[in-house]
Amino acid sequence: MSAARVRFAPSPTGFLHVGSARTALFNWIYARSVGGRMLLRIEDTDEARNQPEAVDLIYDLLTWLGIDWDEAPLLQSQRRERHREAVESLLECGAAYLCDADNQPVAGTTLRAGLAARFRMPAGRKVSFHDAVRGEVSFASDDLEDFVVWRSGGAATFLLANAVDDVDMGVSHAIRGEDLLSGAPKVILLLEALGAPPPVYAHLPLLVNAARKKLSKRRDDVSLGDYRARGYLPEAMANHLALLGWGPTDGVEIRPMAEIIQQFRLADVNRAPAFFDTKKLEHFNGVYIRALSTEEYLRRSEPWLGEAAPWPAERTRPEVLEALAPVVQEKVRTLGDIGRYVDWLFLEEPPADDDSWRKAMGGPQAPAVLDDAIATYAAADWTPEAAHAAALALAERHDLKLGKAQAPIRVALTGRTVGPPLFESMVLLDRAEVLRRLRNARARLDSEPAG
RNA sequence: GCCCCCAUCGUCCAGCGGCCUAGGACACCGCCCUUUCAAGGCGGAAACACGGGUUCGAAUCCCGUUGGGGGUACCA
């Protein structure tokens, strides 16, 4: 065990940024790797945009990711008096001073409405500290200005609240984004004036977009909740996030969190920004989905196949989903993709996809293949094997490879060139329905040739 | 502008003075497998930003240049 205490301090804005999630994860991994404690502090001092549901969403998403915490979360909104005390003590010892709306100093040491308080930046100081990921970092106090610690509206600013709360929570390591690095010397000086030792800082490299800019809520796809909604598995997301700014020495990237915790060292964290590459995330997700047992896969895909499915819920046939599960599970990269693979089995008509139609029906042999398929499947046994054998024979009659011959049939039935294995899935539809779709496609070919 | 941080394949990591003719993963390309698409197998292309030092020896240490990022609010 160690006395390490770390904290994740999000503000409840209604969503959780993947960058914040990564910060939370690194804090948690560090805590678990050294036997320390993980704490939460909800920075809900901005009443304007605070919603109580937003706090629950944070708990929910962290839990989803696999992050737990060891003590009741601290709500910063309830700490106003404590913050006021701290500012007053700063005013009393002269480390801070009052000022009016025009930033003119005002004599006195009593906080009152309409007046803000600024920290008095000492002259000629060199503020150095050892950052656990960056090493020695140093700032000159002369480059720093007198910053506001108490707003005229009657509330502490981020810097002050952060410093005081960390002290009161006994935070030993402040692990956070690099965007806060420039604020560190101010907090250190603040803490010094307050007579408290600073925590060990660890500034993580930022997560950036393709343009190498800090991920932004407006431009980028950064809502953790959105990824969950699209069918990313939490273990894939956590695994991927853990590899942004850190990597195991043995090169094994996809692995249980327990092993990551075992190998993680704060000092091994990179210092350069990392691109949040969703391509790699998708790959990870596919690997994790394939690793699921079929039962587990079925259970976890349920949320995407009920009311949220791309077909009327009452048309869902669970036995079909179940029968197809193993083959769909192999292909899909997110649970949200499942719908597009199996929708044609539940929709009244195959989904319309012009590209697929042109691709499969454009060839000169399409009409003949469809005619043949109609005759063939009117008679064939209704099993995958028989459907396969029939298609092989059909292909031979038209002097085509099976891959080429099945294309018009696939598109006639499923609407798309891409989908689950055809013979295994087509027999899950009634023979009459298969024939109807084949005839419809054949008729469409006459009325509007695809070539 | 000023302050701070950073710099290995397109991307994410490994590398912490000799094991590096720089390794893995994603993406990409080719081949194989194949009932589409995936998955899988095999192979390929692909990087130490540049310039000076230090050292017998540098991707690894130091300095500079260039480039990138972050900060600079009575936001957090």
XYZ file of C-alpha atoms (C1' of nucleotides) in Angstrom:
527
model
C 0.000 0.000 0.000
C 1.000 3.578 -0.476
C -0.404 6.836 0.711
C -0.842 8.091 -2.833
C -4.082 9.918 -3.345
C -5.110 11.061 -6.800
C -8.198 12.757 -8.045
C -10.190 13.292 -11.174
C -11.930 16.662 -11.150
C -14.408 17.082 -14.000
C -16.957 19.810 -14.336
C -20.468 18.623 -15.096
C -21.132 20.029 -18.535
C -23.505 17.369 -19.761
C -21.003 15.115 -21.409
C -17.630 13.538 -20.783
C -14.767 14.421 -23.091
C -12.558 11.513 -24.185
C -9.566 13.592 -23.126
C -11.007 13.889 -19.644
C -11.753 10.203 -19.649
C -8.129 9.517 -20.520
C -7.020 11.741 -17.631
C -9.399 9.943 -15.286
C -8.114 6.605 -16.512
C -4.455 7.500 -15.989
C -5.223 8.710 -12.488
C -7.054 5.512 -11.745
C -4.399 3.282 -13.284
C -1.742 5.069 -11.281
C -3.714 4.740 -8.049
C -4.321 1.050 -8.640
C -0.718 0.444 -9.650
C 0.662 1.808 -6.385
C -2.128 0.780 -4.061
C -3.248 4.367 -3.605
C -6.681 5.910 -3.556
C -8.748 7.334 -6.373
C -10.901 10.354 -5.550
C -13.459 12.383 -7.415
C -14.176 16.067 -7.198
C -17.046 17.543 -9.126
C -16.197 21.107 -10.097
C -19.738 22.362 -10.257
C -19.182 26.001 -9.391
C -20.481 27.329 -12.670
C -24.187 27.321 -11.799
C -25.054 28.713 -15.212
C -24.397 25.490 -17.016
C -24.722 22.979 -14.249
C -27.285 20.261 -14.494
C -27.646 17.627 -11.787
C -28.073 14.884 -14.407
C -24.675 15.851 -15.744
C -23.043 14.678 -12.533
C -24.767 11.317 -12.730
C -23.673 11.009 -16.322
C -20.051 11.380 -15.252
C -20.412 8.666 -12.609
C -22.184 6.482 -15.114
C -19.586 6.876 -17.844
C -16.625 6.419 -15.503
C -18.184 3.257 -14.157
C -18.834 2.080 -17.691
C -15.152 2.565 -18.498
C -14.228 0.442 -15.505
C -13.102 3.271 -13.247
C -14.149 3.212 -9.621
C -13.350 5.545 -6.756
C -12.636 5.073 -3.100
C -14.366 7.892 -1.279
C -17.535 9.902 -1.684
C -17.066 12.532 -4.413
C -16.486 16.066 -3.208
C -18.810 18.688 -4.646
C -16.935 21.906 -5.113
C -20.116 23.955 -4.948
C -20.329 23.120 -1.264
C -16.914 24.492 -0.516
C -17.535 28.157 -1.005
C -17.051 29.095 2.659
C -13.840 27.159 2.857
C -12.588 28.968 -0.225
C -13.622 32.286 1.251
C -11.651 31.527 4.404
C -8.593 30.776 2.349
C -8.896 34.008 0.390
C -9.377 35.970 3.594
C -6.264 34.500 5.104
C -4.415 35.455 1.945
C -5.734 39.004 2.253
C -4.762 39.185 5.883
C -1.187 38.191 5.343
C -0.872 40.474 2.359
C -0.445 37.725 -0.203
C -3.559 38.992 -1.955
C -5.291 42.331 -2.315
C -8.737 43.582 -3.166
C -9.561 45.309 -6.412
C -12.553 46.887 -8.071
C -14.242 46.375 -11.410
C -11.566 48.464 -13.134
C -8.847 46.347 -11.579
C -7.786 49.201 -9.338
C -6.442 48.102 -5.957
C -8.746 48.790 -3.046
C -7.516 49.084 0.518
C -8.749 46.640 3.122
C -8.761 42.930 3.821
C -12.471 42.186 3.924
C -14.191 40.468 1.045
C -17.390 42.128 -0.043
C -19.727 42.094 -3.014
C -18.393 43.876 -6.043
C -14.762 43.385 -5.134
C -12.424 40.781 -6.458
C -9.214 39.580 -4.870
C -5.948 39.117 -6.665
C -2.923 37.170 -5.645
C 0.116 39.405 -5.274
C 2.785 37.880 -7.489
C 6.171 38.050 -5.756
C 8.973 39.654 -7.751
C 12.116 37.897 -8.854
C 11.108 34.393 -7.848
C 11.997 31.298 -9.765
C 9.359 28.631 -9.370
C 10.680 25.169 -10.163
C 9.153 21.797 -9.598
C 9.686 18.230 -10.616
C 6.892 17.049 -12.866
C 6.494 13.279 -12.699
C 6.250 13.004 -16.472
C 8.162 16.043 -17.664
C 11.013 16.316 -15.206
C 12.235 19.705 -14.046
C 10.020 22.576 -15.084
C 10.601 26.133 -14.106
C 8.916 29.508 -14.441
C 9.930 33.036 -13.483
C 7.406 34.791 -11.278
C 8.148 37.998 -13.176
C 6.458 36.488 -16.215
C 3.327 35.807 -14.217
C 0.688 38.391 -13.425
C -1.408 39.036 -10.353
C -4.207 36.601 -10.963
C -7.718 36.705 -9.596
C -8.438 34.281 -6.765
C -11.890 35.543 -5.808
C -14.455 36.916 -8.220
C -16.472 40.008 -7.516
C -19.514 37.781 -7.881
C -18.551 36.033 -4.654
C -16.899 32.808 -5.705
C -13.408 31.394 -5.875
C -11.663 31.021 -9.201
C -10.473 27.698 -10.549
C -6.882 28.199 -9.427
C -7.775 28.891 -5.820
C -10.495 26.290 -5.505
C -8.222 23.734 -7.089
C -5.350 24.479 -4.707
C -7.460 24.514 -1.555
C -9.484 21.452 -2.449
C -6.438 19.412 -3.317
C -4.943 20.254 0.063
C -8.110 19.401 1.935
C -8.549 16.163 0.054
C -4.981 15.201 0.790
C -4.149 14.845 -2.879
C -0.579 13.638 -3.272
C -0.388 13.515 -7.066
C -2.141 15.924 -9.409
C -2.266 14.038 -12.683
C -3.869 16.222 -15.352
C -3.669 17.561 -18.859
C -0.749 19.546 -20.161
C -3.032 22.496 -20.773
C -2.792 23.097 -17.035
C 0.997 23.140 -16.914
C 1.236 26.926 -17.140
C -1.083 27.248 -14.190
C 1.069 25.072 -11.943
C 3.502 27.777 -10.775
C 0.588 29.971 -9.742
C -0.919 27.201 -7.671
C 2.446 26.412 -6.137
C 2.894 30.027 -5.051
C -0.672 30.091 -3.779
C -0.059 26.970 -1.746
C 3.131 28.419 -0.390
C 1.264 31.507 0.807
C -1.335 29.251 2.350
C 1.371 27.275 4.070
C 0.651 23.965 2.404
C 3.027 21.762 0.398
C 2.149 21.264 -3.272
C 1.253 17.832 -4.608
C 3.473 16.039 -7.087
C 2.411 17.199 -10.505
C 2.176 14.976 -13.548
C 1.105 16.669 -16.755
C -0.137 14.272 -19.381
C 0.303 14.983 -23.068
C -2.818 16.338 -24.698
C -5.018 14.334 -27.017
C -5.140 16.054 -30.392
C -7.055 15.819 -33.649
C -5.670 15.149 -37.118
C -4.672 18.809 -37.346
C -2.636 18.345 -34.152
C -4.836 20.710 -32.204
C -6.236 20.032 -28.772
C -9.434 18.029 -29.217
C -12.330 20.401 -29.201
C -15.914 19.771 -28.343
C -17.104 21.710 -31.362
C -14.965 20.304 -34.140
C -14.136 16.831 -32.958
C -15.901 13.647 -32.073
C -15.051 13.657 -28.384
C -18.058 12.599 -26.373
C -17.357 9.364 -24.549
C -21.094 8.818 -24.303
C -21.371 8.951 -28.076
C -18.800 6.214 -28.443
C -20.723 4.106 -25.991
C -23.919 4.761 -27.935
C -22.271 3.638 -31.157
C -21.402 0.293 -29.677
C -17.823 0.580 -28.562
C -16.981 -1.824 -25.772
C -15.697 -0.165 -22.606
C -12.767 -2.552 -22.365
C -11.693 -1.659 -25.906
C -12.052 2.041 -25.203
C -10.109 1.841 -21.950
C -7.396 -0.255 -23.547
C -7.038 2.190 -26.404
C -7.052 5.233 -24.135
C -4.373 3.687 -21.933
C -2.117 3.461 -24.964
C -2.314 7.159 -25.761
C 0.784 8.591 -24.170
C 2.017 5.322 -22.788
C 2.905 1.879 -24.076
C 4.074 -1.390 -22.589
C 7.706 -2.299 -23.214
C 6.874 -5.746 -24.521
C 4.774 -4.350 -27.358
C 1.613 -6.249 -26.482
C -1.061 -3.644 -26.994
C -4.332 -5.455 -26.554
C -4.352 -6.838 -23.039
C -6.333 -6.900 -19.793
C -6.363 -3.742 -17.710
C -4.826 -5.679 -14.820
C -1.653 -6.130 -16.860
C -1.605 -2.500 -17.870
C -1.862 -1.512 -14.221
C 0.962 -3.854 -13.412
C 3.284 -2.343 -16.013
C 2.288 1.292 -15.741
C 4.845 3.839 -14.527
C 4.133 7.540 -14.434
C 7.697 8.317 -15.470
C 7.209 6.285 -18.658
C 4.406 8.498 -19.889
C 5.242 10.332 -23.116
C 5.516 14.069 -23.337
C 4.364 14.609 -26.920
C 0.683 15.078 -27.802
C -1.132 12.002 -29.106
C -3.587 11.832 -31.981
C -6.876 10.244 -30.976
C -6.987 7.689 -33.791
C -10.445 6.184 -34.076
C -9.243 3.747 -36.760
C -7.142 1.995 -34.207
C -9.954 2.165 -31.676
C -12.232 0.446 -34.206
C -9.715 -2.289 -34.702
C -9.391 -2.800 -30.961
C -13.141 -2.891 -30.658
C -13.407 -5.554 -33.338
C -10.861 -7.674 -31.534
C -12.711 -7.323 -28.242
C -16.051 -8.127 -29.865
C -14.654 -11.268 -31.448
C -13.221 -12.328 -28.114
C -16.692 -12.355 -26.544
C -18.556 -15.625 -26.098
C -21.595 -15.805 -28.362
C -23.888 -15.538 -25.349
C -22.077 -12.482 -24.100
C -22.052 -10.962 -27.562
C -25.785 -11.491 -27.873
C -26.430 -10.041 -24.456
C -24.338 -6.968 -25.043
C -25.740 -6.264 -28.480
C -29.322 -6.182 -27.205
C -29.463 -2.407 -26.738
C -28.831 -1.955 -30.457
C -31.362 -4.503 -31.595
C -34.511 -3.513 -29.764
C -36.213 -0.174 -30.177
C -33.005 1.305 -31.499
C -32.753 -1.157 -34.387
C -33.121 0.102 -37.959
C -36.369 -1.820 -38.399
C -39.736 -1.851 -36.618
C -39.127 -3.473 -33.239
C -42.087 -5.839 -33.567
C -40.518 -7.460 -36.613
C -37.423 -8.586 -34.715
C -37.054 -12.350 -34.628
C -34.661 -13.252 -31.801
C -34.091 -16.755 -33.127
C -32.754 -15.275 -36.365
C -30.419 -12.974 -34.487
C -29.230 -15.913 -32.482
C -28.693 -18.149 -35.465
C -26.630 -15.498 -37.191
C -24.732 -14.289 -34.174
C -21.488 -16.213 -34.668
C -20.960 -15.066 -38.237
C -21.992 -11.468 -37.618
C -19.840 -11.226 -34.537
C -16.787 -11.964 -36.659
C -17.364 -9.076 -39.008
C -18.711 -6.248 -36.994
C -16.444 -3.569 -35.557
C -18.975 -1.908 -33.283
C -22.182 -3.260 -31.817
C -23.931 -0.452 -33.640
C -22.869 -2.022 -36.959
C -24.958 -5.117 -36.367
C -28.139 -3.486 -37.548
C -26.787 -2.899 -41.017
C -25.780 -6.527 -41.390
C -29.090 -8.055 -40.463
C -31.746 -5.419 -41.143
C -32.804 -7.028 -44.434
C -34.025 -10.053 -42.521
C -36.530 -7.960 -40.596
C -37.420 -5.202 -43.012
C -40.388 -5.645 -45.316
C -38.260 -4.822 -48.311
C -34.504 -5.051 -48.698
C -32.894 -1.685 -47.955
C -32.207 0.424 -51.043
C -28.567 0.955 -51.887
C -27.894 2.298 -55.351
C -24.193 1.610 -55.373
C -24.741 -2.019 -54.512
C -27.451 -2.335 -57.113
C -25.285 -0.905 -59.867
C -22.326 -3.010 -58.854
C -24.159 -6.318 -58.751
C -26.847 -5.826 -61.368
C -24.817 -3.944 -63.951
C -23.369 -7.040 -65.621
C -24.953 -8.633 -68.694
C -25.481 -11.925 -66.900
C -27.583 -10.527 -64.038
C -31.020 -11.163 -65.597
C -30.194 -14.740 -66.478
C -28.708 -15.398 -63.062
C -31.824 -14.077 -61.360
C -34.107 -16.110 -63.619
C -32.114 -19.182 -62.823
C -32.091 -18.389 -59.105
C -35.863 -18.055 -59.086
C -36.227 -21.486 -60.636
C -33.472 -23.020 -58.530
C -34.643 -21.749 -55.174
C -38.247 -22.651 -55.875
C -37.115 -26.243 -55.678
C -33.984 -26.499 -53.531
C -33.976 -27.840 -50.009
C -34.134 -24.968 -47.513
C -30.801 -25.459 -45.791
C -27.549 -23.519 -46.076
C -25.827 -26.512 -47.614
C -28.474 -26.986 -50.278
C -28.595 -23.267 -50.999
C -24.830 -23.297 -51.384
C -24.841 -26.368 -53.639
C -27.596 -24.899 -55.761
C -25.652 -21.681 -56.191
C -22.545 -23.620 -57.225
C -24.487 -25.462 -59.868
C -26.070 -22.234 -61.024
C -22.686 -20.545 -61.305
C -21.401 -23.381 -63.416
C -24.353 -23.142 -65.775
C -23.541 -19.497 -66.387
C -19.826 -20.071 -66.498
C -19.236 -17.768 -63.536
C -17.286 -18.048 -60.350
C -19.468 -18.404 -57.305
C -18.395 -15.011 -56.025
C -19.624 -13.377 -59.209
C -22.808 -15.401 -59.465
C -23.985 -14.807 -55.942
C -23.747 -11.035 -56.223
C -27.113 -10.395 -57.967
C -28.799 -12.835 -55.627
C -27.268 -11.189 -52.581
C -28.311 -7.722 -53.629
C -31.789 -8.889 -54.595
C -32.251 -10.355 -51.127
C -30.226 -8.118 -48.849
C -30.065 -4.886 -50.805
C -26.309 -4.665 -50.401
C -23.123 -6.221 -51.695
C -21.846 -6.482 -48.143
C -23.461 -8.633 -45.507
C -23.308 -11.907 -43.618
C -22.581 -15.170 -45.463
C -25.428 -15.460 -47.956
C -26.460 -19.090 -47.776
C -26.394 -19.286 -44.021
C -28.578 -16.232 -43.763
C -30.959 -16.455 -46.723
C -32.561 -19.632 -45.448
C -33.617 -17.716 -42.351
C -36.093 -15.993 -44.624
C -39.152 -17.929 -45.882
C -38.749 -19.476 -49.288
C -41.712 -17.461 -50.515
C -40.093 -14.236 -49.373
C -36.813 -15.105 -51.057
C -38.623 -15.843 -54.305
C -40.621 -12.642 -54.029
C -37.484 -10.556 -53.617
C -35.751 -12.322 -56.481
C -38.745 -11.681 -58.750
C -38.944 -8.046 -57.697
C -35.306 -7.530 -58.497
C -35.726 -9.285 -61.824
C -38.670 -7.051 -62.682
C -36.780 -3.945 -61.675
C -33.977 -4.965 -63.974
C -36.437 -4.879 -66.899
C -37.978 -1.559 -66.006
C -34.744 0.228 -65.124
C -31.622 -1.550 -66.359
C -28.697 -1.013 -64.040
C -26.031 -1.098 -66.740
C 4.237 39.384 -28.579
C 5.697 36.944 -23.976
C 6.065 32.305 -21.014
C 6.158 27.007 -20.908
C 6.245 22.205 -23.100
C 7.368 18.915 -27.068
C 10.038 16.442 -31.493
C 11.336 7.900 -33.713
C 7.430 5.140 -39.813
C 1.028 8.665 -42.208
C -0.763 7.397 -36.836
C -0.039 5.240 -31.664
C 3.810 3.107 -29.003
C 9.022 0.262 -27.981
C 13.967 2.122 -27.544
C 16.490 5.089 -21.886
C 25.116 5.266 -24.807
C 27.093 -0.274 -27.832
C 21.981 -5.873 -28.480
C 19.446 -0.640 -34.032
C 21.319 -2.889 -41.176
C 15.639 1.015 -35.334
C 11.027 -3.310 -33.173
C 5.466 -3.834 -32.644
C 0.405 -2.150 -33.624
C -3.315 0.697 -36.697
C -3.797 2.452 -41.531
C -1.881 1.485 -46.585
C -0.165 -1.941 -50.808
C 0.461 -7.088 -52.813
C -0.427 -12.370 -52.508
C -3.049 -16.565 -50.191
C -7.735 -18.251 -48.170
C -12.812 -17.261 -49.695
C -19.987 -17.245 -50.799
C -19.807 -10.640 -50.610
C -17.378 -7.905 -46.826
C -14.607 -8.815 -42.848
C -11.478 -12.010 -40.039
C -7.034 -14.975 -40.640
C -2.044 -16.212 -43.007
C 2.279 -14.475 -45.712
C 5.015 -10.459 -47.741
C 5.942 -5.071 -48.792
C 6.515 0.127 -48.434
C 7.269 3.488 -44.385
C 10.719 7.148 -39.290
C 15.304 8.645 -35.469
C 13.404 17.127 -38.090
C 18.202 19.785 -39.014
C 23.122 21.587 -37.368
C 26.846 21.542 -33.888
C 29.112 19.321 -29.759
C 30.328 15.284 -25.632
C 32.054 10.129 -26.265
C 36.091 4.839 -28.578
C 30.763 4.757 -29.761
C 24.397 8.730 -29.910
C 17.758 7.624 -31.897
C 19.421 7.741 -26.835
C 23.425 13.114 -23.220
C 24.322 18.822 -24.043
C 23.619 23.387 -27.025
C 21.430 25.829 -31.088
C 18.040 26.074 -35.337
C 13.537 24.783 -37.371
C 8.805 22.951 -36.700
C 4.537 21.836 -33.626
C 1.539 22.406 -29.316
C -0.209 24.655 -24.747
C -0.849 28.956 -21.756
C -1.322 34.048 -21.363
C -9.738 35.442 -18.611
C -13.363 38.025 -12.480
C -13.762 29.822 -17.967
C -12.528 25.334 -15.923
